[in-house]
PDB file of C-alpha atoms in Angstrom:
ATOM      1  CA  UNK A   1     -15.141   6.801  49.766  1.00 86.00           C
ATOM      2  CA  UNK A   2     -18.909   6.093  49.513  1.00 93.00           C
ATOM      3  CA  UNK A   3     -21.399   8.223  47.736  1.00 90.00           C
ATOM      4  CA  UNK A   4     -22.953   9.186  51.149  1.00 92.00           C
ATOM      5  CA  UNK A   5     -19.331  10.426  52.576  1.00 92.00           C
ATOM      6  CA  UNK A   6     -19.076  12.607  49.470  1.00 91.00           C
ATOM      7  CA  UNK A   7     -22.714  13.862  49.785  1.00 89.00           C
ATOM      8  CA  UNK A   8     -21.987  14.539  53.360  1.00 93.00           C
ATOM      9  CA  UNK A   9     -18.655  16.406  52.805  1.00 91.00           C
ATOM     10  CA  UNK A  10     -20.508  18.743  50.044  1.00 87.00           C
ATOM     11  CA  UNK A  11     -23.132  19.357  52.641  1.00 91.00           C
ATOM     12  CA  UNK A  12     -20.689  20.228  55.291  1.00 92.00           C
ATOM     13  CA  UNK A  13     -19.088  22.507  53.152  1.00 90.00           C
ATOM     14  CA  UNK A  14     -22.299  24.144  51.785  1.00 89.00           C
ATOM     15  CA  UNK A  15     -23.017  24.828  55.769  1.00 90.00           C
ATOM     16  CA  UNK A  16     -19.376  25.854  56.481  1.00 90.00           C
ATOM     17  CA  UNK A  17     -18.861  28.221  53.470  1.00 88.00           C
ATOM     18  CA  UNK A  18     -22.701  29.423  53.529  1.00 84.00           C
ATOM     19  CA  UNK A  19     -22.794  28.781  49.884  1.00 84.00           C
ATOM     20  CA  UNK A  20     -25.837  27.877  47.735  1.00 87.00           C
ATOM     21  CA  UNK A  21     -24.902  25.151  45.212  1.00 87.00           C
ATOM     22  CA  UNK A  22     -27.118  24.542  42.104  1.00 91.00           C
ATOM     23  CA  UNK A  23     -27.637  20.717  40.814  1.00 89.00           C
ATOM     24  CA  UNK A  24     -28.370  20.720  37.271  1.00 93.00           C
ATOM     25  CA  UNK A  25     -30.465  17.630  36.228  1.00 90.00           C
ATOM     26  CA  UNK A  26     -30.701  16.383  32.486  1.00 90.00           C
ATOM     27  CA  UNK A  27     -34.465  16.316  31.485  1.00 89.00           C
ATOM     28  CA  UNK A  28     -35.646  17.728  35.019  1.00 90.00           C
ATOM     29  CA  UNK A  29     -35.829  20.968  36.653  1.00 92.00           C
ATOM     30  CA  UNK A  30     -32.733  22.047  38.569  1.00 93.00           C
ATOM     31  CA  UNK A  31     -32.691  22.506  42.401  1.00 93.00           C
ATOM     32  CA  UNK A  32     -30.450  24.257  44.963  1.00 92.00           C
ATOM     33  CA  UNK A  33     -29.113  23.252  47.971  1.00 93.00           C
ATOM     34  CA  UNK A  34     -29.002  26.023  50.364  1.00 92.00           C
ATOM     35  CA  UNK A  35     -27.848  26.453  54.376  1.00 90.00           C
ATOM     36  CA  UNK A  36     -30.959  25.985  56.320  1.00 92.00           C
ATOM     37  CA  UNK A  37     -30.327  29.483  57.976  1.00 91.00           C
ATOM     38  CA  UNK A  38     -30.020  31.252  54.910  1.00 91.00           C
ATOM     39  CA  UNK A  39     -33.214  29.872  53.625  1.00 93.00           C
ATOM     40  CA  UNK A  40     -34.861  30.986  57.020  1.00 95.00           C
ATOM     41  CA  UNK A  41     -33.977  34.191  56.555  1.00 94.00           C
ATOM     42  CA  UNK A  42     -34.782  34.290  52.910  1.00 94.00           C
ATOM     43  CA  UNK A  43     -38.153  33.395  53.586  1.00 96.00           C
ATOM     44  CA  UNK A  44     -38.877  35.689  56.184  1.00 96.00           C
ATOM     45  CA  UNK A  45     -37.417  38.564  54.040  1.00 95.00           C
ATOM     46  CA  UNK A  46     -39.736  37.319  51.238  1.00 95.00           C
ATOM     47  CA  UNK A  47     -43.129  37.044  53.494  1.00 96.00           C
ATOM     48  CA  UNK A  48     -42.582  40.048  55.316  1.00 96.00           C
ATOM     49  CA  UNK A  49     -43.901  43.563  54.138  1.00 96.00           C
ATOM     50  CA  UNK A  50     -41.039  45.993  53.314  1.00 93.00           C
ATOM     51  CA  UNK A  51     -40.789  48.554  55.740  1.00 90.00           C
ATOM     52  CA  UNK A  52     -41.768  46.325  58.766  1.00 94.00           C
ATOM     53  CA  UNK A  53     -39.254  45.740  61.474  1.00 95.00           C
ATOM     54  CA  UNK A  54     -39.317  41.783  60.345  1.00 95.00           C
ATOM     55  CA  UNK A  55     -38.370  42.805  56.744  1.00 94.00           C
ATOM     56  CA  UNK A  56     -35.496  44.913  58.334  1.00 93.00           C
ATOM     57  CA  UNK A  57     -34.196  42.111  60.760  1.00 95.00           C
ATOM     58  CA  UNK A  58     -34.062  39.700  57.950  1.00 95.00           C
ATOM     59  CA  UNK A  59     -32.640  41.817  55.483  1.00 94.00           C
ATOM     60  CA  UNK A  60     -29.672  42.725  58.332  1.00 94.00           C
ATOM     61  CA  UNK A  61     -29.444  38.953  58.729  1.00 93.00           C
ATOM     62  CA  UNK A  62     -28.790  38.533  54.565  1.00 93.00           C
ATOM     63  CA  UNK A  63     -26.679  41.301  54.467  1.00 92.00           C
ATOM     64  CA  UNK A  64     -24.456  39.702  57.073  1.00 90.00           C
ATOM     65  CA  UNK A  65     -24.287  36.457  55.515  1.00 87.00           C
ATOM     66  CA  UNK A  66     -23.181  38.281  52.431  1.00 85.00           C
ATOM     67  CA  UNK A  67     -26.160  37.255  50.417  1.00 86.00           C
ATOM     68  CA  UNK A  68     -27.395  40.526  49.597  1.00 88.00           C
ATOM     69  CA  UNK A  69     -25.775  43.819  49.504  1.00 90.00           C
ATOM     70  CA  UNK A  70     -25.976  46.662  51.917  1.00 89.00           C
ATOM     71  CA  UNK A  71     -27.432  49.970  50.632  1.00 83.00           C
ATOM     72  CA  UNK A  72     -24.704  52.285  49.173  1.00 82.00           C
ATOM     73  CA  UNK A  73     -23.518  54.973  51.785  1.00 77.00           C
ATOM     74  CA  UNK A  74     -25.221  58.542  50.389  1.00 70.00           C
ATOM     75  CA  UNK A  75     -22.990  61.734  50.634  1.00 75.00           C
ATOM     76  CA  UNK A  76     -25.067  64.307  52.372  1.00 73.00           C
ATOM     77  CA  UNK A  77     -24.143  67.315  50.941  1.00 76.00           C
ATOM     78  CA  UNK A  78     -25.877  70.274  49.753  1.00 74.00           C
ATOM     79  CA  UNK A  79     -27.119  68.822  46.685  1.00 74.00           C
ATOM     80  CA  UNK A  80     -28.504  65.881  48.485  1.00 72.00           C
ATOM     81  CA  UNK A  81     -30.513  67.874  50.938  1.00 74.00           C
ATOM     82  CA  UNK A  82     -31.619  70.177  47.938  1.00 75.00           C
ATOM     83  CA  UNK A  83     -33.565  67.477  46.246  1.00 75.00           C
ATOM     84  CA  UNK A  84     -36.065  67.420  48.984  1.00 78.00           C
ATOM     85  CA  UNK A  85     -36.834  71.151  48.617  1.00 76.00           C
ATOM     86  CA  UNK A  86     -38.261  72.830  45.584  1.00 61.00           C
TER      87      UNK A  86
END
């Protein structure tokens, strides 16, 4: 098996598993290999204004990819609603 075959195998696995692989290099900064689709959504999320439609769509995509966690479900009892009244 050649180095190219090994590299192809790892790159295919990164795409299939939607994982990020960090490559540590001696005397140099580390690099990350990430699925292009994930990178596109990360860039859209980072560049969009919080609260905007684009931000919400990018966030939803990253949640679906299990890259970020969804917001916790809040139990809406009297204590929850009481915090909005003084």
